[in-house]
Amino acid sequence: MFTGLVEEMGQVESAKKAGPGLRLTIKSTLVAKDAAIGDSIAVNGCCLSVVKKEKGLLTFDAGDETLGRTNLGRLKKGDRVNLERSLVLSARLGGHFVTGHIDSTASVIKRRDDGEWATLTFRVNQRLTRQMASKGSIAVDGVSLTLVMVELDRFSVALIPLTLENTTLGKLDVGDVVNLETDLLAKYVQRQLESRKYETSTLL
């Protein structure tokens, strides 16, 4: 479990094909300090396990299923990624509950800068917007954000200077692809509503 508060931007050292998946090696100064083999780290919001650790380098394996749902397969040497260690139960929850299980990707369709601030609009499959609401939470490339506008196939978020400077979202432009994880509570609510609808239809 994660919070969506990015601890560090790592840098991709290598991204190599490994069987049906991908082996990612990422340079890190903060997150790598106390990481151990088997630890769960959110990489652009996607929960991956550390399979190898060297000084300042963390290596992860991303399987075929992961590559099909995320933007990790697009990474190349030199790219920056958002990193977050898994949540410690005694820590403050400053963002929202993020599982690290990516639902889908979305693409940037508009960016509006206003001084040091920015508003980004993304296009997404409408099955996911059913799990979104204005003022609700969304994780974009692992960053916990508040939804501003939600429409049938798109949503927007407003980014403060701190977020733009300390995460990969600051470099996003039209056409870029990001990982999305909708709010966990919204998933359960939608599931309950679908179950009630099914139960009602079977009784008729």
PDB file of C-alpha atoms in Angstrom:
ATOM      1  CA  MET A   1       0.000   0.000   0.000  1.00  0.00           C
ATOM      2  CA  PHE A   2       1.185   3.526  -0.843  1.00  0.00           C
ATOM      3  CA  THR A   3       0.078   7.118  -0.276  1.00  0.00           C
ATOM      4  CA  GLY A   4       0.708   8.730  -3.670  1.00  0.00           C
ATOM      5  CA  LEU A   5       3.286  11.105  -2.174  1.00  0.00           C
ATOM      6  CA  VAL A   6       6.377  10.778  -4.358  1.00  0.00           C
ATOM      7  CA  GLU A   7       9.604  10.531  -2.389  1.00  0.00           C
ATOM      8  CA  GLU A   8      12.077  10.831  -5.227  1.00  0.00           C
ATOM      9  CA  MET A   9      12.460  10.995  -8.990  1.00  0.00           C
ATOM     10  CA  GLY A  10      14.711   8.146 -10.058  1.00  0.00           C
ATOM     11  CA  GLN A  11      16.424   7.808 -13.429  1.00  0.00           C
ATOM     12  CA  VAL A  12      16.240   4.784 -15.688  1.00  0.00           C
ATOM     13  CA  GLU A  13      19.689   3.244 -16.054  1.00  0.00           C
ATOM     14  CA  SER A  14      18.516   0.454 -18.338  1.00  0.00           C
ATOM     15  CA  ALA A  15      15.314  -1.104 -19.676  1.00  0.00           C
ATOM     16  CA  LYS A  16      16.006  -4.513 -21.188  1.00  0.00           C
ATOM     17  CA  LYS A  17      13.728  -7.210 -22.584  1.00  0.00           C
ATOM     18  CA  ALA A  18      13.601 -10.216 -20.258  1.00  0.00           C
ATOM     19  CA  GLY A  19      11.489 -13.121 -21.504  1.00  0.00           C
ATOM     20  CA  PRO A  20       7.924 -11.844 -21.982  1.00  0.00           C
ATOM     21  CA  GLY A  21       8.615  -8.915 -19.668  1.00  0.00           C
ATOM     22  CA  LEU A  22      11.075  -6.122 -18.982  1.00  0.00           C
ATOM     23  CA  ARG A  23      13.946  -5.711 -16.528  1.00  0.00           C
ATOM     24  CA  LEU A  24      14.242  -2.150 -15.254  1.00  0.00           C
ATOM     25  CA  THR A  25      17.250  -0.776 -13.436  1.00  0.00           C
ATOM     26  CA  ILE A  26      16.765   2.619 -11.811  1.00  0.00           C
ATOM     27  CA  LYS A  27      19.223   5.019 -10.197  1.00  0.00           C
ATOM     28  CA  SER A  28      18.073   6.204  -6.798  1.00  0.00           C
ATOM     29  CA  THR A  29      19.655   8.105  -3.930  1.00  0.00           C
ATOM     30  CA  LEU A  30      16.899   8.197  -1.288  1.00  0.00           C
ATOM     31  CA  VAL A  31      14.658   5.196  -1.911  1.00  0.00           C
ATOM     32  CA  ALA A  32      17.569   2.806  -2.552  1.00  0.00           C
ATOM     33  CA  LYS A  33      19.201   3.584   0.802  1.00  0.00           C
ATOM     34  CA  ASP A  34      17.131   1.184   2.905  1.00  0.00           C
ATOM     35  CA  ALA A  35      15.489  -0.891   0.171  1.00  0.00           C
ATOM     36  CA  ALA A  36      15.971  -4.662   0.329  1.00  0.00           C
ATOM     37  CA  ILE A  37      15.418  -7.532  -2.077  1.00  0.00           C
ATOM     38  CA  GLY A  38      11.692  -8.266  -2.235  1.00  0.00           C
ATOM     39  CA  ASP A  39      10.583  -4.811  -1.095  1.00  0.00           C
ATOM     40  CA  SER A  40       7.625  -3.230  -2.878  1.00  0.00           C
ATOM     41  CA  ILE A  41       8.352   0.103  -4.571  1.00  0.00           C
ATOM     42  CA  ALA A  42       5.884   2.176  -6.591  1.00  0.00           C
ATOM     43  CA  VAL A  43       7.500   3.046  -9.933  1.00  0.00           C
ATOM     44  CA  ASN A  44       5.310   5.607 -11.714  1.00  0.00           C
ATOM     45  CA  GLY A  45       2.568   4.313  -9.429  1.00  0.00           C
ATOM     46  CA  CYS A  46       3.049   0.659 -10.357  1.00  0.00           C
ATOM     47  CA  CYS A  47       3.943  -1.669  -7.479  1.00  0.00           C
ATOM     48  CA  LEU A  48       7.119  -3.607  -8.362  1.00  0.00           C
ATOM     49  CA  SER A  49       9.366  -5.839  -6.281  1.00  0.00           C
ATOM     50  CA  VAL A  50      13.090  -5.218  -5.939  1.00  0.00           C
ATOM     51  CA  VAL A  51      14.883  -8.207  -7.497  1.00  0.00           C
ATOM     52  CA  LYS A  52      18.417  -6.837  -7.309  1.00  0.00           C
ATOM     53  CA  LYS A  53      20.152  -4.043  -5.440  1.00  0.00           C
ATOM     54  CA  GLU A  54      23.540  -2.471  -5.984  1.00  0.00           C
ATOM     55  CA  LYS A  55      24.858   0.811  -4.645  1.00  0.00           C
ATOM     56  CA  GLY A  56      22.404   3.452  -5.844  1.00  0.00           C
ATOM     57  CA  LEU A  57      20.698   1.046  -8.263  1.00  0.00           C
ATOM     58  CA  LEU A  58      17.424  -0.862  -7.914  1.00  0.00           C
ATOM     59  CA  THR A  59      16.351  -3.532 -10.395  1.00  0.00           C
ATOM     60  CA  PHE A  60      12.765  -4.653 -11.028  1.00  0.00           C
ATOM     61  CA  ASP A  61      11.056  -7.162 -13.321  1.00  0.00           C
ATOM     62  CA  ALA A  62       7.823  -6.045 -15.011  1.00  0.00           C
ATOM     63  CA  GLY A  63       5.766  -8.853 -16.499  1.00  0.00           C
ATOM     64  CA  ASP A  64       3.698  -8.945 -19.674  1.00  0.00           C
ATOM     65  CA  GLU A  65       0.459  -8.119 -17.829  1.00  0.00           C
ATOM     66  CA  THR A  66       2.100  -5.074 -16.221  1.00  0.00           C
ATOM     67  CA  LEU A  67       3.488  -3.834 -19.524  1.00  0.00           C
ATOM     68  CA  GLY A  68       0.051  -4.146 -21.129  1.00  0.00           C
ATOM     69  CA  ARG A  69      -1.584  -1.926 -18.505  1.00  0.00           C
ATOM     70  CA  THR A  70       1.102   0.667 -17.800  1.00  0.00           C
ATOM     71  CA  ASN A  71       3.552   3.048 -19.477  1.00  0.00           C
ATOM     72  CA  LEU A  72       6.593   1.159 -18.153  1.00  0.00           C
ATOM     73  CA  GLY A  73       7.226  -0.483 -21.525  1.00  0.00           C
ATOM     74  CA  ARG A  74       7.854   2.976 -22.992  1.00  0.00           C
ATOM     75  CA  LEU A  75      10.710   3.750 -20.606  1.00  0.00           C
ATOM     76  CA  LYS A  76      14.246   4.116 -21.903  1.00  0.00           C
ATOM     77  CA  LYS A  77      17.649   4.989 -20.469  1.00  0.00           C
ATOM     78  CA  GLY A  78      17.670   8.498 -19.000  1.00  0.00           C
ATOM     79  CA  ASP A  79      13.909   8.754 -18.411  1.00  0.00           C
ATOM     80  CA  ARG A  80      12.761   9.957 -15.003  1.00  0.00           C
ATOM     81  CA  VAL A  81      10.296   7.971 -12.887  1.00  0.00           C
ATOM     82  CA  ASN A  82       8.391   8.665  -9.677  1.00  0.00           C
ATOM     83  CA  LEU A  83       9.419   6.464  -6.737  1.00  0.00           C
ATOM     84  CA  GLU A  84       7.690   5.773  -3.435  1.00  0.00           C
ATOM     85  CA  ARG A  85       8.393   3.162  -0.777  1.00  0.00           C
ATOM     86  CA  SER A  86       5.461   1.195   0.632  1.00  0.00           C
ATOM     87  CA  LEU A  87       3.482   2.705   3.482  1.00  0.00           C
ATOM     88  CA  VAL A  88       4.574   2.191   7.086  1.00  0.00           C
ATOM     89  CA  LEU A  89       1.536   1.859   9.357  1.00  0.00           C
ATOM     90  CA  SER A  90       2.866   4.453  11.798  1.00  0.00           C
ATOM     91  CA  ALA A  91       3.310   7.078   9.065  1.00  0.00           C
ATOM     92  CA  ARG A  92       0.938   9.968   8.364  1.00  0.00           C
ATOM     93  CA  LEU A  93      -1.339   9.408   5.372  1.00  0.00           C
ATOM     94  CA  GLY A  94      -0.890  12.675   3.516  1.00  0.00           C
ATOM     95  CA  GLY A  95      -2.260  11.503   0.159  1.00  0.00           C
ATOM     96  CA  HIS A  96      -4.810   8.691  -0.198  1.00  0.00           C
ATOM     97  CA  PHE A  97      -4.714   4.888  -0.180  1.00  0.00           C
ATOM     98  CA  VAL A  98      -2.931   3.755  -3.363  1.00  0.00           C
ATOM     99  CA  THR A  99      -2.484   0.037  -4.035  1.00  0.00           C
ATOM    100  CA  GLY A 100       0.064   0.271  -6.838  1.00  0.00           C
ATOM    101  CA  HIS A 101      -2.230  -1.783  -9.106  1.00  0.00           C
ATOM    102  CA  ILE A 102      -2.609   0.271 -12.277  1.00  0.00           C
ATOM    103  CA  ASP A 103      -6.061   0.305 -13.856  1.00  0.00           C
ATOM    104  CA  SER A 104      -5.098   1.712 -17.243  1.00  0.00           C
ATOM    105  CA  THR A 105      -3.200   4.472 -18.988  1.00  0.00           C
ATOM    106  CA  ALA A 106      -4.410   7.908 -20.065  1.00  0.00           C
ATOM    107  CA  SER A 107      -3.040  10.465 -22.508  1.00  0.00           C
ATOM    108  CA  VAL A 108      -2.551  14.195 -22.031  1.00  0.00           C
ATOM    109  CA  ILE A 109      -4.836  16.125 -24.386  1.00  0.00           C
ATOM    110  CA  LYS A 110      -4.354  19.623 -22.979  1.00  0.00           C
ATOM    111  CA  ARG A 111      -1.922  21.537 -20.782  1.00  0.00           C
ATOM    112  CA  ARG A 112      -2.588  25.050 -19.545  1.00  0.00           C
ATOM    113  CA  ASP A 113       0.159  26.844 -17.617  1.00  0.00           C
ATOM    114  CA  ASP A 114      -0.686  29.751 -15.336  1.00  0.00           C
ATOM    115  CA  GLY A 115       2.543  31.145 -13.934  1.00  0.00           C
ATOM    116  CA  GLU A 116       4.113  28.388 -11.819  1.00  0.00           C
ATOM    117  CA  TRP A 117       0.881  26.373 -11.809  1.00  0.00           C
ATOM    118  CA  ALA A 118      -0.525  24.047 -14.467  1.00  0.00           C
ATOM    119  CA  THR A 119      -3.819  22.343 -15.309  1.00  0.00           C
ATOM    120  CA  LEU A 120      -3.627  19.073 -17.219  1.00  0.00           C
ATOM    121  CA  THR A 121      -6.507  17.360 -19.011  1.00  0.00           C
ATOM    122  CA  PHE A 122      -6.366  13.631 -19.807  1.00  0.00           C
ATOM    123  CA  ARG A 123      -8.418  11.379 -22.079  1.00  0.00           C
ATOM    124  CA  VAL A 124      -9.329   8.023 -20.556  1.00  0.00           C
ATOM    125  CA  ASN A 125     -11.660   5.097 -21.146  1.00  0.00           C
ATOM    126  CA  GLN A 126     -15.092   6.033 -19.805  1.00  0.00           C
ATOM    127  CA  ARG A 127     -15.299   2.866 -17.709  1.00  0.00           C
ATOM    128  CA  LEU A 128     -12.786   4.578 -15.395  1.00  0.00           C
ATOM    129  CA  THR A 129     -14.553   7.927 -15.211  1.00  0.00           C
ATOM    130  CA  ARG A 130     -17.412   6.047 -13.510  1.00  0.00           C
ATOM    131  CA  GLN A 131     -14.993   5.696 -10.595  1.00  0.00           C
ATOM    132  CA  MET A 132     -14.133   9.414 -10.523  1.00  0.00           C
ATOM    133  CA  ALA A 133     -15.821  12.471  -9.040  1.00  0.00           C
ATOM    134  CA  SER A 134     -14.871  16.122  -8.863  1.00  0.00           C
ATOM    135  CA  LYS A 135     -12.881  16.736  -5.646  1.00  0.00           C
ATOM    136  CA  GLY A 136     -12.206  13.021  -5.407  1.00  0.00           C
ATOM    137  CA  SER A 137      -8.768  11.391  -5.577  1.00  0.00           C
ATOM    138  CA  ILE A 138      -6.764   9.923  -8.468  1.00  0.00           C
ATOM    139  CA  ALA A 139      -3.203   8.621  -8.726  1.00  0.00           C
ATOM    140  CA  VAL A 140      -1.436   9.774 -11.914  1.00  0.00           C
ATOM    141  CA  ASP A 141       1.955   8.104 -12.417  1.00  0.00           C
ATOM    142  CA  GLY A 142       1.829   7.400  -8.700  1.00  0.00           C
ATOM    143  CA  VAL A 143       1.083  10.980  -7.651  1.00  0.00           C
ATOM    144  CA  SER A 144      -1.955  11.525  -5.425  1.00  0.00           C
ATOM    145  CA  LEU A 145      -4.045  14.318  -6.963  1.00  0.00           C
ATOM    146  CA  THR A 146      -7.470  15.904  -6.549  1.00  0.00           C
ATOM    147  CA  LEU A 147      -9.801  15.727  -9.528  1.00  0.00           C
ATOM    148  CA  VAL A 148     -11.033  19.074 -10.829  1.00  0.00           C
ATOM    149  CA  MET A 149     -13.267  18.238 -13.804  1.00  0.00           C
ATOM    150  CA  VAL A 150     -14.668  14.815 -14.721  1.00  0.00           C
ATOM    151  CA  GLU A 151     -16.539  14.219 -17.990  1.00  0.00           C
ATOM    152  CA  LEU A 152     -17.480  11.140 -19.982  1.00  0.00           C
ATOM    153  CA  ASP A 153     -14.034  10.357 -21.369  1.00  0.00           C
ATOM    154  CA  ARG A 154     -11.737  12.911 -19.739  1.00  0.00           C
ATOM    155  CA  PHE A 155     -10.698  14.516 -16.489  1.00  0.00           C
ATOM    156  CA  SER A 156      -8.443  17.334 -15.329  1.00  0.00           C
ATOM    157  CA  VAL A 157      -6.155  18.029 -12.388  1.00  0.00           C
ATOM    158  CA  ALA A 158      -4.494  21.207 -11.127  1.00  0.00           C
ATOM    159  CA  LEU A 159      -0.816  20.939 -10.253  1.00  0.00           C
ATOM    160  CA  ILE A 160       0.898  23.164  -7.698  1.00  0.00           C
ATOM    161  CA  PRO A 161       4.533  24.289  -8.152  1.00  0.00           C
ATOM    162  CA  LEU A 162       5.814  21.735  -5.615  1.00  0.00           C
ATOM    163  CA  THR A 163       4.297  18.845  -7.589  1.00  0.00           C
ATOM    164  CA  LEU A 164       5.537  20.201 -10.922  1.00  0.00           C
ATOM    165  CA  GLU A 165       9.078  20.511  -9.590  1.00  0.00           C
ATOM    166  CA  ASN A 166       9.381  17.264  -7.672  1.00  0.00           C
ATOM    167  CA  THR A 167       7.574  14.728  -9.874  1.00  0.00           C
ATOM    168  CA  THR A 168       7.621  13.701 -13.524  1.00  0.00           C
ATOM    169  CA  LEU A 169       4.271  15.430 -14.044  1.00  0.00           C
ATOM    170  CA  GLY A 170       6.051  18.752 -14.471  1.00  0.00           C
ATOM    171  CA  LYS A 171       7.447  17.613 -17.830  1.00  0.00           C
ATOM    172  CA  LEU A 172       4.207  16.211 -19.252  1.00  0.00           C
ATOM    173  CA  ASP A 173       2.956  17.560 -22.551  1.00  0.00           C
ATOM    174  CA  VAL A 174       0.163  16.783 -25.001  1.00  0.00           C
ATOM    175  CA  GLY A 175       0.424  13.194 -26.232  1.00  0.00           C
ATOM    176  CA  ASP A 176       2.304  11.843 -23.214  1.00  0.00           C
ATOM    177  CA  VAL A 177       0.950   8.679 -21.604  1.00  0.00           C
ATOM    178  CA  VAL A 178       0.550   8.202 -17.840  1.00  0.00           C
ATOM    179  CA  ASN A 179      -0.472   5.418 -15.465  1.00  0.00           C
ATOM    180  CA  LEU A 180      -3.798   5.730 -13.647  1.00  0.00           C
ATOM    181  CA  GLU A 181      -5.147   4.207 -10.484  1.00  0.00           C
ATOM    182  CA  THR A 182      -8.628   5.267  -9.447  1.00  0.00           C
ATOM    183  CA  ASP A 183      -9.630   5.586  -5.802  1.00  0.00           C
ATOM    184  CA  LEU A 184      -9.980   2.240  -4.017  1.00  0.00           C
ATOM    185  CA  LEU A 185     -13.181   3.289  -2.249  1.00  0.00           C
ATOM    186  CA  ALA A 186     -14.762   4.284  -5.567  1.00  0.00           C
ATOM    187  CA  LYS A 187     -14.077   0.774  -6.896  1.00  0.00           C
ATOM    188  CA  TYR A 188     -15.921  -0.816  -3.973  1.00  0.00           C
ATOM    189  CA  VAL A 189     -18.857   1.555  -4.309  1.00  0.00           C
ATOM    190  CA  GLN A 190     -19.181   0.791  -8.023  1.00  0.00           C
ATOM    191  CA  ARG A 191     -18.963  -2.936  -7.335  1.00  0.00           C
ATOM    192  CA  GLN A 192     -21.715  -2.730  -4.729  1.00  0.00           C
ATOM    193  CA  LEU A 193     -23.975  -0.777  -7.088  1.00  0.00           C
ATOM    194  CA  GLU A 194     -23.408  -3.294  -9.874  1.00  0.00           C
ATOM    195  CA  SER A 195     -24.174  -6.186  -7.505  1.00  0.00           C
ATOM    196  CA  ARG A 196     -27.425  -4.583  -6.357  1.00  0.00           C
ATOM    197  CA  LYS A 197     -28.450  -3.946  -9.964  1.00  0.00           C
ATOM    198  CA  TYR A 198     -27.780  -7.604 -10.822  1.00  0.00           C
ATOM    199  CA  GLU A 199     -29.692  -8.862  -7.767  1.00  0.00           C
ATOM    200  CA  THR A 200     -32.658  -6.628  -8.628  1.00  0.00           C
ATOM    201  CA  SER A 201     -32.742  -7.800 -12.256  1.00  0.00           C
ATOM    202  CA  THR A 202     -32.724 -11.477 -11.219  1.00  0.00           C
ATOM    203  CA  LEU A 203     -35.720 -10.915  -8.959  1.00  0.00           C
ATOM    204  CA  LEU A 204     -37.855  -9.385 -11.699  1.00  0.00           C
TER     205      LEU A 204
END
